[in-house]
């Protein structure tokens, strides 16, 4: 049976997949709405430190809700009558009738804590927070498998959309030359929340979130996620990121000796131009009849290179697919696997002085870069997801990739999970 049929069958029996959501921002509100209309699923509770944001997730849809401070109080609530809002994620994680936790805060430390506790409480874990995934997703995925639950990066954002294309082409025997996403705003490594404040206000975005997009950190995070879940690599540090339109991709993404920009095939990259908001894969096939068929079907191509392109990704709207796949089939839509290919590293956005405290992703002090994992490991580069709250131990010039000898990292849960993950990645 197809996933839709399975979910409808579940619903017809009066059984609903109850989801607990951590993070009631724009993405979270959209997840609440789409799951309310999806078959066999609903958000039973929302956790946010800002209770007004949590309430709004339900009030926008006219759904009654009630504030809950302790899990013992939550057990008496009938989810058909009202839902939970809370500041404490444990209320949702420990609730016996909530089956699936989604983390959507975008904060690496929070994501790690929520995911670890959810998995230890035998809940399926859906990660919208890709910043956490590229930092400790390998360990969380392995922990989930050993606990009999699913860890998954949620469908909707570019990483999962790209992986769907990659899997689709691999099943048919295509060779991946390159895959990637479109970046829909100019790249400015030195953007800050204050420099983007006016634009953020006009767009209705949090300035830190917009900064993460503009300074390229989000692109590095997303493509690192793709690389580590597909086994593909990067061609050069931070990727090429050419400006190009769709018709140019098969000419650009090919080996240098064939007139392209690549030193090797099987890579992840990104494009600035009309590819956004879509994702793409450039492929080759050894079969003569297959190539003849592709030409007959007028698939975009250049010689023996062909472009398969999905012109959209639906962000939070596609999340029900991952929820259903995990709950019905006990499978992940996307998760990193060892050994890792890439590392998202922290790079100084401005000159830093000894004693400075680093403000983290989307802030004033660092931007993200993408390195080969082995290089980053040997050179002791600091993962971007661990940098927030780090103390600078020596002056660091702008555009320096930060190493573990230059800063004192904050030793929270994500730091310790990362140590466990690094040990697994060496085996």
CSV table of C-alpha atoms in Angstrom, one decimal:
chain,number,residue,atom,x,y,z
A,1,UNK,CA,0.0,0.0,0.0
A,2,UNK,CA,1.1,3.5,-0.7
A,3,UNK,CA,1.9,5.9,2.2
A,4,UNK,CA,-1.3,7.9,1.7
A,5,UNK,CA,-3.4,4.7,1.8
A,6,UNK,CA,-1.7,3.5,5.0
A,7,UNK,CA,-2.3,6.9,6.7
A,8,UNK,CA,-5.9,6.9,5.7
A,9,UNK,CA,-6.3,3.4,7.0
A,10,UNK,CA,-4.8,4.4,10.3
A,11,UNK,CA,-7.1,7.4,10.5
A,12,UNK,CA,-10.2,5.3,9.7
A,13,UNK,CA,-9.4,3.2,12.8
A,14,UNK,CA,-9.3,6.4,14.9
A,15,UNK,CA,-5.6,6.1,15.3
A,16,UNK,CA,-3.5,9.3,14.9
A,17,UNK,CA,0.2,9.8,14.9
A,18,UNK,CA,0.7,12.4,17.6
A,19,UNK,CA,3.6,14.8,17.0
A,20,UNK,CA,5.4,17.0,19.5
A,21,UNK,CA,7.0,20.1,18.0
A,22,UNK,CA,9.9,22.0,19.5
A,23,UNK,CA,10.2,25.5,17.9
A,24,UNK,CA,7.1,27.6,17.2
A,25,UNK,CA,8.5,30.0,14.7
A,26,UNK,CA,7.5,30.4,11.0
A,27,UNK,CA,8.6,26.8,10.1
A,28,UNK,CA,6.9,25.4,13.2
A,29,UNK,CA,3.6,27.2,12.5
A,30,UNK,CA,3.6,25.8,9.0
A,31,UNK,CA,4.2,22.3,10.3
A,32,UNK,CA,1.3,22.5,12.7
A,33,UNK,CA,-1.0,23.7,9.9
A,34,UNK,CA,0.0,21.1,7.3
A,35,UNK,CA,-0.2,18.2,9.7
A,36,UNK,CA,-3.7,19.2,10.7
A,37,UNK,CA,-4.8,18.7,7.2
A,38,UNK,CA,-2.7,15.6,6.5
A,39,UNK,CA,-4.3,12.1,7.0
A,40,UNK,CA,-3.6,10.3,10.2
A,41,UNK,CA,-1.4,12.9,11.8
A,42,UNK,CA,-1.5,16.0,14.0
A,43,UNK,CA,0.7,18.2,16.2
A,44,UNK,CA,-0.4,17.3,19.8
A,45,UNK,CA,1.8,20.0,21.4
A,46,UNK,CA,4.2,22.8,20.7
A,47,UNK,CA,7.2,23.8,22.9
A,48,UNK,CA,8.7,27.3,22.7
A,49,UNK,CA,10.3,29.5,25.3
A,50,UNK,CA,8.1,32.2,23.9
A,51,UNK,CA,4.7,30.9,24.9
A,52,UNK,CA,2.9,33.4,22.7
A,53,UNK,CA,4.6,31.8,19.7
A,54,UNK,CA,3.5,28.4,20.9
A,55,UNK,CA,-0.1,29.5,21.4
A,56,UNK,CA,-0.2,31.2,17.9
A,57,UNK,CA,0.6,27.8,16.3
A,58,UNK,CA,-2.8,26.6,17.3
A,59,UNK,CA,-4.8,29.9,17.6
A,60,UNK,CA,-4.1,30.7,14.0
A,61,UNK,CA,-6.2,27.6,13.2
A,62,UNK,CA,-8.8,28.0,16.0
A,63,UNK,CA,-7.5,24.9,17.8
A,64,UNK,CA,-8.0,25.0,21.6
A,65,UNK,CA,-4.8,24.6,23.6
A,66,UNK,CA,-3.7,24.7,27.2
A,67,UNK,CA,-0.4,25.5,28.9
A,68,UNK,CA,1.3,22.6,30.6
A,69,UNK,CA,4.3,22.9,32.9
A,70,UNK,CA,4.8,19.2,33.9
A,71,UNK,CA,4.4,16.0,32.0
A,72,UNK,CA,2.2,14.6,34.8
A,73,UNK,CA,-0.4,17.2,33.9
A,74,UNK,CA,-0.2,16.5,30.2
A,75,UNK,CA,-1.4,12.9,30.5
A,76,UNK,CA,-5.0,14.0,31.3
A,77,UNK,CA,-5.4,16.0,28.0
A,78,UNK,CA,-7.6,14.6,25.2
A,79,UNK,CA,-5.9,15.6,22.0
A,80,UNK,CA,-9.2,15.5,20.1
A,81,UNK,CA,-10.4,18.4,22.4
A,82,UNK,CA,-7.3,20.5,22.9
A,83,UNK,CA,-3.5,20.6,22.5
A,84,UNK,CA,-0.5,21.4,24.7
A,85,UNK,CA,1.7,24.5,24.7
A,86,UNK,CA,4.7,24.4,27.0
A,87,UNK,CA,8.1,25.9,27.6
A,88,UNK,CA,9.6,22.5,28.6
A,89,UNK,CA,10.3,20.0,25.8
A,90,UNK,CA,10.3,17.2,28.3
A,91,UNK,CA,6.5,17.6,28.6
A,92,UNK,CA,6.2,16.4,24.9
A,93,UNK,CA,9.2,14.1,24.9
A,94,UNK,CA,8.0,12.1,28.0
A,95,UNK,CA,4.3,12.0,27.1
A,96,UNK,CA,3.3,8.4,26.5
A,97,UNK,CA,0.8,9.2,23.7
A,98,UNK,CA,3.2,11.4,21.6
A,99,UNK,CA,5.0,9.2,19.1
A,100,UNK,CA,7.2,11.6,17.1
A,101,UNK,CA,9.2,14.7,18.0
A,102,UNK,CA,10.1,17.4,15.5
A,103,UNK,CA,12.9,19.8,16.3
A,104,UNK,CA,12.6,23.2,14.4
A,105,UNK,CA,14.6,25.7,16.5
A,106,UNK,CA,17.6,26.0,14.2
A,107,UNK,CA,19.8,26.1,17.3
A,108,UNK,CA,22.4,23.3,17.3
A,109,UNK,CA,22.7,22.9,21.1
A,110,UNK,CA,18.9,22.8,21.6
A,111,UNK,CA,18.5,20.4,18.7
A,112,UNK,CA,21.0,18.0,20.1
A,113,UNK,CA,19.4,18.0,23.6
A,114,UNK,CA,15.9,17.5,22.2
A,115,UNK,CA,16.9,14.7,19.8
A,116,UNK,CA,19.0,12.9,22.4
A,117,UNK,CA,16.2,12.9,25.0
A,118,UNK,CA,13.5,12.0,22.4
A,119,UNK,CA,15.5,9.0,21.2
A,120,UNK,CA,16.2,7.8,24.8
A,121,UNK,CA,12.4,8.1,25.4
A,122,UNK,CA,11.8,5.8,22.3
A,123,UNK,CA,10.3,8.6,20.1
A,124,UNK,CA,10.9,8.9,16.4
A,125,UNK,CA,13.0,12.0,15.8
A,126,UNK,CA,12.4,14.4,12.9
A,127,UNK,CA,15.1,17.0,12.4
A,128,UNK,CA,14.2,20.3,10.7
A,129,UNK,CA,17.2,21.7,12.4
A,130,UNK,CA,19.9,20.8,9.8
A,131,UNK,CA,22.5,22.7,11.8
A,132,UNK,CA,22.3,20.0,14.5
A,133,UNK,CA,22.3,17.2,11.9
A,134,UNK,CA,25.6,18.3,10.4
A,135,UNK,CA,27.2,18.5,13.8
A,136,UNK,CA,26.0,15.3,15.6
A,137,UNK,CA,23.4,13.7,13.3
A,138,UNK,CA,25.6,10.7,12.7
A,139,UNK,CA,25.7,9.8,16.4
A,140,UNK,CA,22.0,10.5,16.8
A,141,UNK,CA,21.1,8.3,13.8
A,142,UNK,CA,23.2,5.4,15.2
A,143,UNK,CA,21.7,5.9,18.7
A,144,UNK,CA,18.1,5.9,17.2
A,145,UNK,CA,18.8,2.6,15.3
A,146,UNK,CA,20.1,0.9,18.5
A,147,UNK,CA,17.0,2.2,20.3
A,148,UNK,CA,14.6,0.8,17.8
A,149,UNK,CA,13.3,4.2,16.6
A,150,UNK,CA,13.9,6.4,13.5
A,151,UNK,CA,16.1,9.5,13.2
A,152,UNK,CA,15.4,11.5,10.0
A,153,UNK,CA,16.2,14.8,8.4
A,154,UNK,CA,12.7,15.9,7.4
A,155,UNK,CA,11.5,16.2,3.8
A,156,UNK,CA,10.8,19.6,2.4
A,157,UNK,CA,14.1,21.5,2.6
A,158,UNK,CA,16.7,21.3,-0.2
A,159,UNK,CA,18.8,18.4,1.4
A,160,UNK,CA,16.0,15.9,1.3
A,161,UNK,CA,14.8,17.1,-2.1
A,162,UNK,CA,18.3,16.6,-3.5
A,163,UNK,CA,18.6,13.2,-1.9
A,164,UNK,CA,15.3,12.1,-3.5
A,165,UNK,CA,16.7,13.1,-6.9
A,166,UNK,CA,20.0,11.3,-6.2
A,167,UNK,CA,18.3,8.1,-5.1
A,168,UNK,CA,16.0,8.3,-8.0
A,169,UNK,CA,18.8,8.5,-10.6
A,170,UNK,CA,21.0,5.9,-8.8
A,171,UNK,CA,18.2,3.3,-9.0
A,172,UNK,CA,18.3,3.6,-12.8
A,173,UNK,CA,22.1,3.2,-13.0
A,174,UNK,CA,23.0,6.9,-13.6
A,175,UNK,CA,26.3,8.2,-12.5
A,176,UNK,CA,26.1,11.4,-10.5
A,177,UNK,CA,28.4,14.1,-11.8
A,178,UNK,CA,27.1,16.8,-9.5
A,179,UNK,CA,24.0,17.7,-7.5
A,180,UNK,CA,23.0,20.8,-5.7
A,181,UNK,CA,20.6,23.6,-5.0
A,182,UNK,CA,20.0,27.1,-6.1
A,183,UNK,CA,20.9,30.0,-3.8
A,184,UNK,CA,18.3,32.7,-4.2
A,185,UNK,CA,20.2,35.6,-2.7
A,186,UNK,CA,23.7,37.1,-3.4
A,187,UNK,CA,26.6,35.7,-1.3
A,188,UNK,CA,28.0,38.2,1.2
A,189,UNK,CA,30.3,36.4,3.7
A,190,UNK,CA,30.4,39.5,5.9
A,191,UNK,CA,26.7,40.1,6.3
A,192,UNK,CA,25.5,40.7,9.9
A,193,UNK,CA,22.1,41.0,11.6
A,194,UNK,CA,22.5,44.8,11.8
A,195,UNK,CA,23.4,45.2,8.1
A,196,UNK,CA,20.4,43.1,7.1
A,197,UNK,CA,18.0,44.5,9.7
A,198,UNK,CA,15.9,46.6,7.2
A,199,UNK,CA,15.7,43.8,4.7
A,200,UNK,CA,14.8,41.3,7.4
A,201,UNK,CA,12.0,43.5,8.6
A,202,UNK,CA,10.6,43.9,5.1
A,203,UNK,CA,10.7,40.1,4.6
A,204,UNK,CA,9.3,39.3,8.0
A,205,UNK,CA,12.4,37.3,8.9
A,206,UNK,CA,14.5,37.1,12.0
A,207,UNK,CA,17.7,39.0,11.1
A,208,UNK,CA,19.9,36.1,12.3
A,209,UNK,CA,18.1,33.7,10.1
A,210,UNK,CA,18.5,36.0,7.1
A,211,UNK,CA,22.1,36.5,7.9
A,212,UNK,CA,22.7,32.7,7.9
A,213,UNK,CA,21.2,32.6,4.4
A,214,UNK,CA,23.1,35.6,3.0
A,215,UNK,CA,26.6,34.8,4.4
A,216,UNK,CA,26.4,31.3,2.9
A,217,UNK,CA,26.3,29.4,6.2
A,218,UNK,CA,23.0,27.8,5.4
A,219,UNK,CA,24.1,26.6,2.0
A,220,UNK,CA,27.2,25.0,3.5
A,221,UNK,CA,25.1,23.3,6.2
A,222,UNK,CA,22.6,22.0,3.7
A,223,UNK,CA,25.2,20.7,1.2
A,224,UNK,CA,27.2,19.2,4.0
A,225,UNK,CA,24.1,17.3,5.0
A,226,UNK,CA,23.6,16.1,1.5
A,227,UNK,CA,27.2,14.9,1.2
A,228,UNK,CA,27.2,13.0,4.4
A,229,UNK,CA,23.9,11.2,3.7
A,230,UNK,CA,24.7,10.3,0.0
A,231,UNK,CA,28.5,9.6,0.1
A,232,UNK,CA,29.1,12.3,-2.4
A,233,UNK,CA,32.0,14.8,-1.8
A,234,UNK,CA,33.0,18.3,-2.6
A,235,UNK,CA,35.4,19.3,-5.4
A,236,UNK,CA,36.9,22.3,-3.7
A,237,UNK,CA,36.6,23.8,-0.2
A,238,UNK,CA,33.4,25.8,0.1
A,239,UNK,CA,32.3,24.4,-3.3
A,240,UNK,CA,32.4,26.4,-6.6
A,241,UNK,CA,29.0,28.1,-6.4
A,242,UNK,CA,29.0,29.5,-9.9
A,243,UNK,CA,26.4,32.0,-11.2
A,244,UNK,CA,24.5,30.1,-13.9
A,245,UNK,CA,21.1,29.4,-15.3
A,246,UNK,CA,19.5,26.0,-15.9
A,247,UNK,CA,20.7,25.7,-19.5
A,248,UNK,CA,24.3,26.1,-18.5
A,249,UNK,CA,24.5,23.5,-15.7
A,250,UNK,CA,25.5,20.5,-17.9
A,251,UNK,CA,28.2,22.5,-19.5
A,252,UNK,CA,29.6,23.9,-16.2
A,253,UNK,CA,29.3,20.8,-14.1
A,254,UNK,CA,31.7,18.5,-16.0
A,255,UNK,CA,35.4,17.7,-15.8
A,256,UNK,CA,37.9,20.4,-16.6
A,257,UNK,CA,39.3,18.4,-19.5
A,258,UNK,CA,35.8,18.4,-20.9
A,259,UNK,CA,35.4,22.1,-20.6
A,260,UNK,CA,33.8,22.3,-17.2
A,261,UNK,CA,34.9,23.3,-13.7
A,262,UNK,CA,35.2,20.0,-11.9
A,263,UNK,CA,38.4,18.1,-10.9
A,264,UNK,CA,36.3,15.0,-10.1
A,265,UNK,CA,32.8,13.7,-10.5
A,266,UNK,CA,30.3,12.8,-7.8
A,267,UNK,CA,30.2,16.1,-5.9
A,268,UNK,CA,27.7,18.4,-4.2
A,269,UNK,CA,27.6,22.1,-5.1
A,270,UNK,CA,25.3,25.1,-5.4
A,271,UNK,CA,24.4,27.7,-8.0
A,272,UNK,CA,23.5,31.4,-7.8
A,273,UNK,CA,20.8,32.1,-10.4
A,274,UNK,CA,17.5,30.9,-11.6
A,275,UNK,CA,17.9,27.4,-10.2
A,276,UNK,CA,16.4,28.6,-6.9
A,277,UNK,CA,14.1,27.5,-5.4
A,278,UNK,CA,14.8,24.2,-7.1
A,279,UNK,CA,17.4,21.4,-6.8
A,280,UNK,CA,19.3,19.6,-9.6
A,281,UNK,CA,21.4,16.6,-10.5
A,282,UNK,CA,23.7,16.4,-13.5
A,283,UNK,CA,24.1,12.7,-14.6
A,284,UNK,CA,25.6,10.4,-17.1
A,285,UNK,CA,24.6,6.9,-18.2
A,286,UNK,CA,26.6,4.2,-19.9
A,287,UNK,CA,23.6,2.7,-21.8
A,288,UNK,CA,23.3,3.7,-25.5
A,289,UNK,CA,19.5,3.1,-25.6
A,290,UNK,CA,19.1,5.1,-22.4
A,291,UNK,CA,21.0,8.0,-23.9
A,292,UNK,CA,19.0,7.8,-27.1
A,293,UNK,CA,15.8,7.8,-25.0
A,294,UNK,CA,16.9,10.9,-23.1
A,295,UNK,CA,17.5,12.8,-26.3
A,296,UNK,CA,14.2,11.7,-27.7
A,297,UNK,CA,12.5,12.9,-24.5
A,298,UNK,CA,14.2,16.2,-24.9
A,299,UNK,CA,15.8,16.1,-21.5
A,300,UNK,CA,18.1,19.1,-21.0
A,301,UNK,CA,21.7,18.1,-21.7
A,302,UNK,CA,25.1,18.8,-23.1
A,303,UNK,CA,26.7,15.9,-24.9
A,304,UNK,CA,26.4,12.8,-22.6
A,305,UNK,CA,25.6,15.0,-19.5
A,306,UNK,CA,21.9,15.4,-18.6
A,307,UNK,CA,20.1,17.6,-16.2
A,308,UNK,CA,17.3,16.4,-13.9
A,309,UNK,CA,15.7,19.2,-12.1
A,310,UNK,CA,13.0,19.7,-9.5
A,311,UNK,CA,11.9,23.3,-9.6
A,312,UNK,CA,10.7,23.6,-6.0
A,313,UNK,CA,11.2,22.5,-2.5
A,314,UNK,CA,8.2,23.0,-0.1
A,315,UNK,CA,10.0,23.4,3.2
A,316,UNK,CA,7.6,22.7,6.1
A,317,UNK,CA,4.8,21.7,3.8
A,318,UNK,CA,6.5,18.4,3.0
A,319,UNK,CA,7.2,17.4,6.6
A,320,UNK,CA,4.2,14.9,6.8
A,321,UNK,CA,6.0,12.7,4.3
A,322,UNK,CA,8.9,12.1,6.7
A,323,UNK,CA,6.5,11.7,9.7
A,324,UNK,CA,4.5,9.1,7.8
A,325,UNK,CA,7.5,7.1,6.5
A,326,UNK,CA,9.0,6.9,10.0
A,327,UNK,CA,5.8,6.0,11.8
A,328,UNK,CA,4.4,3.6,9.2
A,329,UNK,CA,7.5,2.0,7.7
A,330,UNK,CA,10.0,2.6,10.5
A,331,UNK,CA,12.4,4.1,7.9
A,332,UNK,CA,14.3,7.4,7.6
A,333,UNK,CA,13.9,9.7,4.7
A,334,UNK,CA,17.5,11.0,5.1
A,335,UNK,CA,20.2,10.6,7.7
A,336,UNK,CA,24.0,10.9,7.7
A,337,UNK,CA,26.2,7.7,7.5
A,338,UNK,CA,29.7,6.9,8.3
A,339,UNK,CA,32.4,7.6,7.1
A,340,UNK,CA,31.6,11.3,6.6
A,341,UNK,CA,32.8,13.1,3.5
A,342,UNK,CA,32.5,16.7,4.7
A,343,UNK,CA,32.7,19.0,7.7
A,344,UNK,CA,30.9,22.4,8.1
A,345,UNK,CA,33.5,24.6,9.7
A,346,UNK,CA,33.6,28.0,11.4
A,347,UNK,CA,35.4,30.8,9.7
A,348,UNK,CA,36.1,34.3,11.2
A,349,UNK,CA,33.8,36.9,9.8
A,350,UNK,CA,35.8,39.7,11.3
A,351,UNK,CA,39.1,40.1,13.2
A,352,UNK,CA,38.6,38.6,16.7
A,353,UNK,CA,40.5,39.5,19.8
A,354,UNK,CA,41.6,37.3,22.7
A,355,UNK,CA,38.8,37.1,25.2
A,356,UNK,CA,36.0,37.6,22.7
A,357,UNK,CA,32.9,35.3,23.1
A,358,UNK,CA,31.7,34.0,19.7
A,359,UNK,CA,28.0,34.6,19.0
A,360,UNK,CA,27.4,31.7,16.6
A,361,UNK,CA,25.5,31.0,13.4
A,362,UNK,CA,23.9,34.0,11.7
A,363,UNK,CA,25.7,36.4,13.9
A,364,UNK,CA,28.5,39.0,13.7
A,365,UNK,CA,31.6,36.9,14.1
A,366,UNK,CA,31.6,33.7,12.0
A,367,UNK,CA,30.3,32.2,8.8
A,368,UNK,CA,30.3,28.6,7.7
A,369,UNK,CA,32.5,26.9,5.2
A,370,UNK,CA,32.6,23.4,3.8
A,371,UNK,CA,35.7,21.2,3.9
A,372,UNK,CA,36.6,17.6,3.2
A,373,UNK,CA,36.1,15.8,6.5
A,374,UNK,CA,39.6,14.3,6.6
A,375,UNK,CA,41.2,17.7,6.1
A,376,UNK,CA,39.1,19.3,8.7
A,377,UNK,CA,39.9,16.5,11.2
A,378,UNK,CA,43.7,16.6,10.6
A,379,UNK,CA,43.7,20.4,10.9
A,380,UNK,CA,41.5,20.5,14.0
A,381,UNK,CA,38.9,22.8,12.5
A,382,UNK,CA,36.0,23.7,14.7
A,383,UNK,CA,32.6,22.5,13.5
A,384,UNK,CA,30.3,25.4,13.0
A,385,UNK,CA,27.6,23.8,15.2
A,386,UNK,CA,30.0,23.9,18.2
A,387,UNK,CA,31.2,27.5,17.9
A,388,UNK,CA,28.5,29.4,19.8
A,389,UNK,CA,29.7,30.6,23.2
A,390,UNK,CA,33.4,29.7,22.5
A,391,UNK,CA,36.0,31.9,24.1
A,392,UNK,CA,38.7,33.2,21.8
A,393,UNK,CA,42.2,32.3,23.2
A,394,UNK,CA,44.3,34.3,20.7
A,395,UNK,CA,43.8,37.0,18.1
A,396,UNK,CA,42.2,35.5,14.9
A,397,UNK,CA,42.3,37.4,11.6
A,398,UNK,CA,39.2,37.7,9.4
A,399,UNK,CA,38.6,34.7,7.0
A,400,UNK,CA,40.7,32.3,9.2
A,401,UNK,CA,39.2,28.8,9.5
A,402,UNK,CA,39.1,28.5,13.3
A,403,UNK,CA,40.9,25.6,15.0
A,404,UNK,CA,40.4,24.0,18.4
A,405,UNK,CA,43.7,25.5,19.7
A,406,UNK,CA,42.4,29.1,19.1
A,407,UNK,CA,39.2,28.9,21.1
A,408,UNK,CA,37.8,27.2,24.3
A,409,UNK,CA,34.6,25.5,23.3
A,410,UNK,CA,31.6,25.4,25.6
A,411,UNK,CA,31.3,21.9,26.9
A,412,UNK,CA,27.5,21.2,26.7
A,413,UNK,CA,25.7,18.1,25.5
A,414,UNK,CA,26.4,18.7,21.8
A,415,UNK,CA,30.1,18.9,22.5
A,416,UNK,CA,30.1,15.5,24.2
A,417,UNK,CA,27.9,13.9,21.6
A,418,UNK,CA,30.3,15.2,19.0
A,419,UNK,CA,33.2,13.5,20.7
A,420,UNK,CA,31.3,10.2,20.6
A,421,UNK,CA,30.6,10.8,16.9
A,422,UNK,CA,34.2,11.5,16.1
A,423,UNK,CA,35.3,8.3,17.7
A,424,UNK,CA,32.7,6.3,15.7
A,425,UNK,CA,33.8,8.0,12.5
A,426,UNK,CA,37.4,6.9,13.0
A,427,UNK,CA,36.4,3.2,13.3
